[in-house]
XYZ file of C-alpha atoms in Angstrom:
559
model
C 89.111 -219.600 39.021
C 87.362 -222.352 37.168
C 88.864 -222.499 33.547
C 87.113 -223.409 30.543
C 87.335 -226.455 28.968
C 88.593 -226.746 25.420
C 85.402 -228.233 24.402
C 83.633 -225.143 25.446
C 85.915 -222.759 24.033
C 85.309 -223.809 20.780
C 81.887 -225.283 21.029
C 80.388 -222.714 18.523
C 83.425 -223.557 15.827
C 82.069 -227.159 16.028
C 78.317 -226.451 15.833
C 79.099 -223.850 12.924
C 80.983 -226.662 11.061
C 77.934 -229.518 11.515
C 75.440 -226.267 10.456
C 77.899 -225.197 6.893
C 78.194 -228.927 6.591
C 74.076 -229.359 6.947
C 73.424 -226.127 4.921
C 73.374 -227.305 1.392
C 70.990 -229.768 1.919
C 68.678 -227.607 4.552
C 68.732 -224.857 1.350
C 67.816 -227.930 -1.110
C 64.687 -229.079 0.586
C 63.654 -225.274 0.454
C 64.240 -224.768 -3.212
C 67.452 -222.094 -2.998
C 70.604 -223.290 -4.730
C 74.076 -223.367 -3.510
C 74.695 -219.947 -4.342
C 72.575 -218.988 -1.437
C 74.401 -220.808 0.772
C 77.519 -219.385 -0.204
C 76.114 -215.520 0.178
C 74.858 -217.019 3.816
C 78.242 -217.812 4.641
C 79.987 -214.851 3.353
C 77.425 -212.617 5.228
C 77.967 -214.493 8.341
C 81.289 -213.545 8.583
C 80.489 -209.661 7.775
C 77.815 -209.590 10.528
C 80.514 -211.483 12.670
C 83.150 -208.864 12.275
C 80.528 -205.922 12.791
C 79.790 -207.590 16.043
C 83.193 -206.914 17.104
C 82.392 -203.554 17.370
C 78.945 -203.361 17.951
C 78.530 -206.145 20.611
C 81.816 -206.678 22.305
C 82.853 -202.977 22.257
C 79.924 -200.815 22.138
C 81.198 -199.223 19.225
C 77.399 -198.827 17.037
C 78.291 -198.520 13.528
C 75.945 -197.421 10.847
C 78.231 -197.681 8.023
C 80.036 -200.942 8.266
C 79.278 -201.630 4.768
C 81.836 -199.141 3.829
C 84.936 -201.626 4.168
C 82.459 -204.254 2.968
C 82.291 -202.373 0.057
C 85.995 -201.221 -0.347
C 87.205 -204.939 0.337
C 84.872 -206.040 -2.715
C 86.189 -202.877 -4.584
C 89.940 -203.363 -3.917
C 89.655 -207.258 -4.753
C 88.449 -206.644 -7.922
C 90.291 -204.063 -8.831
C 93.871 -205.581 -7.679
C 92.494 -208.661 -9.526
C 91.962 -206.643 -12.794
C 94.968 -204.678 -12.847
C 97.582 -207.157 -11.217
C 96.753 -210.857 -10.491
C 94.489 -212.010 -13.485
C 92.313 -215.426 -12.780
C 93.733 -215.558 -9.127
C 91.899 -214.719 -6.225
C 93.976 -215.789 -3.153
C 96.774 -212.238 -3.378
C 93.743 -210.022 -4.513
C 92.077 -211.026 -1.657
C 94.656 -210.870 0.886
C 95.782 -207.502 -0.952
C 92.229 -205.790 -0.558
C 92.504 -206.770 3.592
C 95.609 -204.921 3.859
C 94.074 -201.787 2.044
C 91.102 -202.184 4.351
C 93.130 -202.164 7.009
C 95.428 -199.403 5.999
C 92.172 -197.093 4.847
C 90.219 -198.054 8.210
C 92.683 -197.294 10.254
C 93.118 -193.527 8.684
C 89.297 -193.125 8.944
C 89.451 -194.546 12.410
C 92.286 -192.049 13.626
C 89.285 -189.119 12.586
C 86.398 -191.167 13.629
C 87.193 -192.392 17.218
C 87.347 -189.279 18.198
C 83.723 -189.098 18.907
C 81.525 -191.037 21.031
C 78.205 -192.224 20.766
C 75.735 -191.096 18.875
C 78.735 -188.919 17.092
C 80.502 -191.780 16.047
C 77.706 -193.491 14.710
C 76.511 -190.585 12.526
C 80.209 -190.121 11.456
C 80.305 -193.760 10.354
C 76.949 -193.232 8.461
C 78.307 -189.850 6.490
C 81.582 -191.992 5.326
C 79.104 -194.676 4.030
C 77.058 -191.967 2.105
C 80.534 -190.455 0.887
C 81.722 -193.962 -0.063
C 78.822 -194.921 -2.032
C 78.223 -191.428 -3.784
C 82.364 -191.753 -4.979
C 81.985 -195.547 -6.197
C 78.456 -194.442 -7.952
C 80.121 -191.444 -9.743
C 83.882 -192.479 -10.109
C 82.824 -194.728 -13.582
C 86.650 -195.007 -14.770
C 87.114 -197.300 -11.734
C 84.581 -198.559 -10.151
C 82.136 -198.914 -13.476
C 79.936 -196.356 -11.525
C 76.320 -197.547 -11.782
C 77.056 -200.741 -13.918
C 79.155 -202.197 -11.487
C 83.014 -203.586 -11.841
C 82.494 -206.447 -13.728
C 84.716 -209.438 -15.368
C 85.892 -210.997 -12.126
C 87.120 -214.764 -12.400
C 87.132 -217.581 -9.262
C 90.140 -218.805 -10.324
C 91.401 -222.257 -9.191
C 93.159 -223.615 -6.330
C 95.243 -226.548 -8.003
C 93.245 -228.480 -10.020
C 90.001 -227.517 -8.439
C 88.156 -225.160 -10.543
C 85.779 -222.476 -8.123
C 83.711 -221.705 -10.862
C 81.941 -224.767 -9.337
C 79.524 -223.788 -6.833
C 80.307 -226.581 -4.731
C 83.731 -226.075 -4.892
C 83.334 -221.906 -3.586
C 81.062 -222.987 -0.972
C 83.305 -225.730 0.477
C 86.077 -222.598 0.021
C 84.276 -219.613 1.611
C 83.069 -222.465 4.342
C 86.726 -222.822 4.872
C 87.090 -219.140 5.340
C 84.637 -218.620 7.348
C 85.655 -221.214 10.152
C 89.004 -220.185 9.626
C 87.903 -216.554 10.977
C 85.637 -217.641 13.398
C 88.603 -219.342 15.207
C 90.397 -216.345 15.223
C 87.163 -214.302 16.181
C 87.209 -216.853 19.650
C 90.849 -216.807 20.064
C 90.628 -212.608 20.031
C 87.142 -212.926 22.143
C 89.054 -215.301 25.185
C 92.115 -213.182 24.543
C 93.359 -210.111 27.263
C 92.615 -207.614 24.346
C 89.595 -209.065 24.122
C 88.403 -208.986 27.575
C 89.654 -205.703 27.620
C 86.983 -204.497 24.594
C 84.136 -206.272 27.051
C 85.389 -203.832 29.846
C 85.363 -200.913 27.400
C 81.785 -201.497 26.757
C 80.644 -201.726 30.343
C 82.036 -198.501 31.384
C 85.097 -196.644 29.242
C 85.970 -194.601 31.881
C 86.773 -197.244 34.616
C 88.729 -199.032 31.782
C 90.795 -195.854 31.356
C 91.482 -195.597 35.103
C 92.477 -199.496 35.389
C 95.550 -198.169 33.000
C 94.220 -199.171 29.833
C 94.772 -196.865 26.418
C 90.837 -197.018 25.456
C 91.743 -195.055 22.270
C 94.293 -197.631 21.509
C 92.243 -200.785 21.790
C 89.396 -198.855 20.220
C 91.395 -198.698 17.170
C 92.896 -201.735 16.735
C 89.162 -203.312 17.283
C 87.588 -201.208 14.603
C 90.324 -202.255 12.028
C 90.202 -205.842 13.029
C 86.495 -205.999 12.587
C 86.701 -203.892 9.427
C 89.219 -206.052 7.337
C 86.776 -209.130 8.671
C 84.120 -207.719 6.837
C 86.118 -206.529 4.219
C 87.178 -210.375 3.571
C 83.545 -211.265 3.261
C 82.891 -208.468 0.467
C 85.931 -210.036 -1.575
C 84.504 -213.384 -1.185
C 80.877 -212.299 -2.040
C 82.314 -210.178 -5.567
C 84.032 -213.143 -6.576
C 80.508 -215.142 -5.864
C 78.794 -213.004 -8.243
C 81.906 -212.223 -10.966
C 80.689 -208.548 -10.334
C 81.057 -205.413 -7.441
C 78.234 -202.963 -7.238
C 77.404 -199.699 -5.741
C 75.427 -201.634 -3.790
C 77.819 -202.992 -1.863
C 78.795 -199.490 -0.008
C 75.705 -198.345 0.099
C 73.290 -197.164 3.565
C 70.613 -199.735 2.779
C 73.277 -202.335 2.961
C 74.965 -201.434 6.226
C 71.436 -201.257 8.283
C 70.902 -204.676 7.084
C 74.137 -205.863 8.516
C 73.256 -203.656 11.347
C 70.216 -205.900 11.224
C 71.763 -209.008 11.024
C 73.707 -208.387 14.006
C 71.123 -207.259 16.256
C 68.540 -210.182 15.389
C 70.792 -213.175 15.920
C 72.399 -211.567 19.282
C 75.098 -208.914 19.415
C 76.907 -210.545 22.825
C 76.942 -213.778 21.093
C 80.127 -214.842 18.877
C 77.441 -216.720 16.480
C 74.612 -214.694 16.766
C 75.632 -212.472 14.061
C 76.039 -215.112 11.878
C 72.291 -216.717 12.789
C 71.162 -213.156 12.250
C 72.863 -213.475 8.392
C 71.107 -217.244 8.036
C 67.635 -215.353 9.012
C 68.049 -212.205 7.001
C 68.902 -214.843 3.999
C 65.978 -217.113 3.957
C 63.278 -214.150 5.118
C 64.172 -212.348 2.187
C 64.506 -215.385 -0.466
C 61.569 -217.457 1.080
C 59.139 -214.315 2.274
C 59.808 -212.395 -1.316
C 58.000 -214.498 -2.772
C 54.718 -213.783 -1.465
C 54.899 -210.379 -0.895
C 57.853 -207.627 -2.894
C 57.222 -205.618 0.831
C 59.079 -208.103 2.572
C 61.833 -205.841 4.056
C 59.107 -203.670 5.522
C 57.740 -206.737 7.546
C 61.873 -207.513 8.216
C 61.446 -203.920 9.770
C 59.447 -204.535 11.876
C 60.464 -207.800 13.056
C 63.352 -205.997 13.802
C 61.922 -203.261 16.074
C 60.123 -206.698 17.830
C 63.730 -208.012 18.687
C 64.899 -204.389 20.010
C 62.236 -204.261 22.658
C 61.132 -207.560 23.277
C 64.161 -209.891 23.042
C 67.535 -207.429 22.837
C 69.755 -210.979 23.016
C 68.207 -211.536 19.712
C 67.754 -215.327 18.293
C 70.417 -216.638 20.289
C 68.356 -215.400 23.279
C 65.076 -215.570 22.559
C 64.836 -218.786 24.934
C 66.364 -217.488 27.891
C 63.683 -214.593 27.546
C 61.105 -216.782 27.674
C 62.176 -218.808 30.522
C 62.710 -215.689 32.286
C 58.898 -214.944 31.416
C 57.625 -218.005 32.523
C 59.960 -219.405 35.066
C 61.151 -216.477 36.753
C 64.576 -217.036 39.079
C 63.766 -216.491 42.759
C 65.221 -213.326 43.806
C 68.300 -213.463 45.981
C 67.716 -211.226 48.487
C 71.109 -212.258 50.430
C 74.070 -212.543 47.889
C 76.125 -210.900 49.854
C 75.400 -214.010 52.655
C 76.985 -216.496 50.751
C 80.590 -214.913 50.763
C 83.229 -216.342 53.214
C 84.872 -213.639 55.217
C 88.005 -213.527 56.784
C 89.220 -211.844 59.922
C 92.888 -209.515 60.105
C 93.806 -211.046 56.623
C 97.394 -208.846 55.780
C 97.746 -206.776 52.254
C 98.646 -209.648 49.738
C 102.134 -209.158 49.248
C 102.057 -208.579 45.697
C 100.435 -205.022 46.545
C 102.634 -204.236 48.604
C 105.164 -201.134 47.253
C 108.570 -201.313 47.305
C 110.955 -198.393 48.084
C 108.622 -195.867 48.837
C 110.339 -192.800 50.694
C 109.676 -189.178 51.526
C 106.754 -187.279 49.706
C 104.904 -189.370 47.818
C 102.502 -186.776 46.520
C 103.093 -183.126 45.925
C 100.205 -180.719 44.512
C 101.167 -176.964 44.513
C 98.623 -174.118 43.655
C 96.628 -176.225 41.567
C 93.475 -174.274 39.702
C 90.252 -174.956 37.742
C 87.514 -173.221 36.799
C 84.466 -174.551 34.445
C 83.731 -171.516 32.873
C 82.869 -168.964 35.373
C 82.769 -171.389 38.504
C 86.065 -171.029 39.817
C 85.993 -175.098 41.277
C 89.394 -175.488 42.851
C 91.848 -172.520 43.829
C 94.998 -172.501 44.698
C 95.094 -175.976 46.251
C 98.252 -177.203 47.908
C 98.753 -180.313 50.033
C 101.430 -183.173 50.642
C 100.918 -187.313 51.185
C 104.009 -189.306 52.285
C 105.140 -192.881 52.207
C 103.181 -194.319 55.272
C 100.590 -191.633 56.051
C 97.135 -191.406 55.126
C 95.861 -187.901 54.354
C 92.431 -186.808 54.457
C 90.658 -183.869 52.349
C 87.803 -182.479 54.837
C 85.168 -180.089 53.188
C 81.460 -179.245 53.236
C 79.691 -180.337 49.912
C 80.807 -178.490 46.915
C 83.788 -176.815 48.173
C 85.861 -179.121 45.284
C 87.382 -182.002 46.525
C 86.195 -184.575 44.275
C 87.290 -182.185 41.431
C 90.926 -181.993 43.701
C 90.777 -185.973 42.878
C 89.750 -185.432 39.176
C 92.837 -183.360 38.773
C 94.918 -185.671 39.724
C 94.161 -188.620 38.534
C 93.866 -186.684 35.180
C 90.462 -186.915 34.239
C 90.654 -183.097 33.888
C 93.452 -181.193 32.685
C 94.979 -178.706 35.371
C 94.536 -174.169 34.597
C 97.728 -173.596 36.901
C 99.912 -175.765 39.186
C 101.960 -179.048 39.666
C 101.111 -182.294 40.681
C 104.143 -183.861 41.377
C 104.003 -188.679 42.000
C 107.285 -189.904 42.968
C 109.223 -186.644 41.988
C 107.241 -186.432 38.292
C 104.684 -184.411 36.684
C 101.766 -185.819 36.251
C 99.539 -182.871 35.391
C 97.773 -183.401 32.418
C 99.049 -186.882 31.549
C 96.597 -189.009 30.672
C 94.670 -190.931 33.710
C 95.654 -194.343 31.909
C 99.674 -193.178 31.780
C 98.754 -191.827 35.999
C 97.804 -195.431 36.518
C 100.750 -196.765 35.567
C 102.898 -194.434 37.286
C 101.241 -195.550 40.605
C 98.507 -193.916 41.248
C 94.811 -195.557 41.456
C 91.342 -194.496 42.631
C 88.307 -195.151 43.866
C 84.766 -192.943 43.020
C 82.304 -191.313 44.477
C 79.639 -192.513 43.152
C 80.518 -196.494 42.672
C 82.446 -197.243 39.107
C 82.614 -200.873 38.298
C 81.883 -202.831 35.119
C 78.429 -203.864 36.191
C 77.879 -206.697 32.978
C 80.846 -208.495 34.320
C 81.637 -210.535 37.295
C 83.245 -209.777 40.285
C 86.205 -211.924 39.399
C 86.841 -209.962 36.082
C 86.082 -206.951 37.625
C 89.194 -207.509 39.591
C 91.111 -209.620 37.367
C 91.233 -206.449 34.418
C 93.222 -204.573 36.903
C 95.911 -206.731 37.699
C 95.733 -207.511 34.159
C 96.511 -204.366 32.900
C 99.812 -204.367 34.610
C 101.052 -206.970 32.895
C 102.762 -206.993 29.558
C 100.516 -209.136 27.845
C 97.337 -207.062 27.823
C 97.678 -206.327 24.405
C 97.995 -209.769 23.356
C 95.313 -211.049 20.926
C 96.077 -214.145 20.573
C 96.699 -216.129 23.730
C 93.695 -217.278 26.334
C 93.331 -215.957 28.977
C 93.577 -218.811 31.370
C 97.190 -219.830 30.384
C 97.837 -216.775 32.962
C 98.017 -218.553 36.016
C 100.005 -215.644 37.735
C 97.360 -212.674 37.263
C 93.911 -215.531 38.559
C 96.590 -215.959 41.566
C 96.715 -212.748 42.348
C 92.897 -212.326 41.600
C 91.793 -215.139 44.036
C 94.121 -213.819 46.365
C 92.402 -210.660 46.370
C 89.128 -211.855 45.854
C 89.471 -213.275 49.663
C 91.551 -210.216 51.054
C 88.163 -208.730 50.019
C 85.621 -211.035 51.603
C 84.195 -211.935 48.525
C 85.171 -215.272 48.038
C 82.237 -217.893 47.313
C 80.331 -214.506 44.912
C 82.841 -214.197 42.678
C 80.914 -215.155 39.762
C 77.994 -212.511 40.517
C 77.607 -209.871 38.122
C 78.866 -206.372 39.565
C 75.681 -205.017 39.007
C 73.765 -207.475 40.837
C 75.485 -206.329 44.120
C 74.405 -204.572 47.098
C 75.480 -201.120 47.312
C 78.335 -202.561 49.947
C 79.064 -205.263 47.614
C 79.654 -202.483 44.800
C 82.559 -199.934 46.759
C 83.991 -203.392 47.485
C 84.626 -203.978 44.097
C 85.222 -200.507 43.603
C 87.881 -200.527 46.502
C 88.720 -204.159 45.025
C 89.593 -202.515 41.571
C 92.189 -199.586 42.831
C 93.439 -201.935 44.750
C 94.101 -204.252 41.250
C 96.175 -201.797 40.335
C 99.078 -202.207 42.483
C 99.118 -198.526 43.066
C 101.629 -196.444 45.671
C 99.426 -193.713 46.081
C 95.091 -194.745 46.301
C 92.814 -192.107 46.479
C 89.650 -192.957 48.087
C 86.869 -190.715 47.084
C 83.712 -191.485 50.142
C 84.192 -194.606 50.632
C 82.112 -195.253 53.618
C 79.189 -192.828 51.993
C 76.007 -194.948 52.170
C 76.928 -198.071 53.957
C 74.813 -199.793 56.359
C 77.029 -200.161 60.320
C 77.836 -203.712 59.535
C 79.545 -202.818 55.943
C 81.270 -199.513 56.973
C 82.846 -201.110 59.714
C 84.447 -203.592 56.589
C 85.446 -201.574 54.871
C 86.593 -199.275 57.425
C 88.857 -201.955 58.458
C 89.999 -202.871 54.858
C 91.283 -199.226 54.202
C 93.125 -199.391 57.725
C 94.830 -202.661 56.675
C 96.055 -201.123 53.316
C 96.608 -197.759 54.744
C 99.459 -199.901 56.609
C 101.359 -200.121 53.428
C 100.069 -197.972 50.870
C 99.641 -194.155 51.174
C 96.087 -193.131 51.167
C 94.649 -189.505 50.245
C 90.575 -189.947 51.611
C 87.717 -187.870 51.276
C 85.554 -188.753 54.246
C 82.557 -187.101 55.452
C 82.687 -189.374 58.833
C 84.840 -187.506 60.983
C 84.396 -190.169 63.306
C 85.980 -192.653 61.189
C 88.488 -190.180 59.622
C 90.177 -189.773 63.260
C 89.896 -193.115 63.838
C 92.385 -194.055 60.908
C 94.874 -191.592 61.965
């Protein structure tokens, strides 16, 4: 493991400070005042908290100018009614009813993926804005809340431009510190694995709903901040500010300057500013032409600004293809289980399934299934193709819910408990068809699973290299694997062999008592299926193993 240096943990922080310290004279030397500079900032760090659920979380929002809106709303408002000519509790009030309203809307929302989600997220935007529009007595309807005051801090009055600016600066590097510290966090890592695949993350032990939630109300009091900051800038909170225009833009903003990026959300925000102030002038069609620079970025460059360079060189230097990866990973003969997988106290019947039923609709899949796995054995489920025993290992590693029957782990029920609960209680898999995170590397691949058995995988706060115990037990089973020297390659850019190692690699990562291994020899070349036929031996040793196998060959040749 090869840990980061501080410098490059916080490289963009120091390039964002020379750029906000550099952006009031850039915006000079084009004409546009302060002001501008000011709405650049503030937008930056609305695009910046979108991006936490749009690019590090896959979560697509079209209506992320709701708690935009609300946060401009409730500053104002609290201002009005409470905290005259102040600005630091209105604004600190309106993030905890952001937070407190997002993460009502998110208990609803979340519960649909997709496309479902998105379109959910659009309708509360549409509700939003029609109920600030028509709700006059308190939001001023369609002349805006108005008579908002800056304030001072001290003896520094913010009615001076230079003075907000330097403020909302502040702000805004202020959050983008704790944007990195949450990106290089476990939870954050975790929100990177829930975008590659949501369903391995689940498996690995991980509460997906959980993180999901937190993650949307984190990004949605970040972009509620930057509404309070921007109705302060303009004394004033309009409809505007909720409306669907406004959250495609930031949509927009997001996607242009680079949704994996940290600051490519905020580039997007600098763009979006100066296309619309500079190009408006010319022509009053300019956010048609934004359109369809926008579409450009979608198909031709989808890393946006931040990588419109490494598209390019990708064009015109292409990489020479590596047609042996796999080559360059140091193997090691008879290496034992790492002893930090192996269970402790494990006695008797291990697992216990009784008369276990399911039927999808009028397909009756699995009937009446029974079968026992105890400390030290290694079971295997023999069938011809669709007589149900993938759906036998869907049952009980609860990705469906049982019609009749027990499944008993250790002496509980664990029918119908969720597959992230099942993981914790012992039991880990591996898939049919391989199930990695193929946008991260090898190394992380692994290093989420023994990660999620640790206490701190909810923490937000720490980095994750001041874990020296879990990238142990990573390296150490990084090389149990034969994987060491490729850690670093992408799981998708793995040979299929290379892939139900990780796969294997990832159960494994869970420190599990019970592993079900779902064809793991299926499609390997001689040289490969003989690794891995070895691997499952060595852990069979220790752990008890339940195997569907279609080589009977190799089947009778673990027993």
């Amino acid at each position: 493991m090869i840990a980061a240096t501080r410098i490059s943990k916080y490289r963009p922080l120091l390039l964002s400070g020379m750029v906000v310290i550099a952006l009031p004279f850039a915006l000079k030397m084009l004409g546009l005042s302060l002001n501008t500079g000011t709405m650049v900032v503030a937008l930056a760090v609305a695009a910046m908290g979108l991006n936490l659920c749009v690019g590090y979380t896959g979560l697509v929002s079209f209506g992320h100018g709701t708690w935009f809106g609300i946060g401009a709303y409730a500053a104002g408002l609290i201002q009005l009614h409470w905290f005259r000519d102040q600005i630091w509790l209105p604004l600190l009030s309106s993030m905890a009813v952001v937070a407190v309203l997002s993460a009502i809307a998110g208990i609803v929302i979340l519960r649909r993926r997709g496309v479902y989600f998105s379109l959910l997220t659009l309708a509360l935007a549409a509700l939003t804005y029609t109920t600030a529009f028509r709700w006059s007595n308190v939001t001023g309807g369609e002349d805006g809340l108005g008579g908002l005051k800056r304030g001072s801090i001290g003896q520094l009055n913010l009615d001076s431009a230079l003075a907000y600016y330097v403020t909302v600066a502040l702000i805004g590097l202020a959050v983008l510190y704790m944007l990195l510290r949450l990106a290089r966090s476990p939870f954050g890592h975790v929100l990177m694995a829930i975008r590659e695949n949501q369903l391995r993350a689940s498996f690995q032990g991980y509460p997906v709903e959980r993180y999901k939630l937190g993650v949307y109300v984190i990004s949605a009091v970040v972009t509620g901040l930057a509404g309070g900051l921007i109705a302060f800038q303009n004394y004033l909170v309009s409809a505007e500010a909720v409306s669907v225009p406004f959250s495609g833009e930031l949509l927009a903003m997001v996607v242009i300057g680079g949704m994996r990026s940290m600051l490519g959300p905020a580039l997007g925000a600098l763009f979006f500013i100066l296309f619309r102030e500079l190009f408006s002038i010319w022509t009053p069609n300019w956010l048609l032409w934004f359109g369809l620079i926008f579409v450009a970025f979608v198909m031709y460059s989808p890393g946006g600004l931040v990588g419109v360079w490494g598209t390019f060189a990708r064009r015109w230097w292409p990489a020479r293809e590596e047609t042996a990866a796999m080559s360059k990973r140091r193997i090691y003969q008879d290496l034992p289980l790492p002893g930090f997988l192996l269970p402790e106290g494990l006695k008797g019947t291990v697992l216990e399934v009784k008369g276990i039923a399911k039927s999808f609709g009028g397909i009756r899949a699995v009937s009446d299934a029974n079968l026992q796995v105890g400390a030290g054995e290694i079971h295997a489920l023999i069938g011809p193709n669709g007589a149900g025993k993938t759906t036998l290992f869907n049952l009980i590693s609860g990705l469906f819910p049982t019609d009749a029957g027990t499944i008993r782990l250790n002496g509980r029920d664990i029918q119908n408990v969720p597959s992230s609960l099942i993981c914790h209680l012992g039991l880990a898999r591996s898939f049919q068809i391989t199930n990695l995170f193929r946008g991260l590397s090898i190394y992380e691949n692994l290093r989420l699973s023994l990660q999620a058995r640790s206490s701190m995988r909810f923490n937000i706060w720490r980095d994750i290299d001041s874990y020296p115990e879990v990238h142990a037990e990573t390296t150490e089973l990084v090389k149990f694997l034969g994987l060491e020297g490729i850690e670093g390659i992408e799981g998708g850019e793995l040979s299929y062999g290379g892939q139900r190692l990780v796969d294997l690699g990832i159960a494994l990562g869970s420190k599990p008592q019970l592993l079900l291994l779902d064809e793991p020899l299926a499609g390997l070349a001689a040289a490969e299926r003989e690794r891995v036929s070895n691997l499952i031996k060595s852990v069979a040793a220790n752990i008890p193993v339940l195997i569907v196998e279609h080589d009977i060959d190799r089947v009778l040749g673990f027993s």
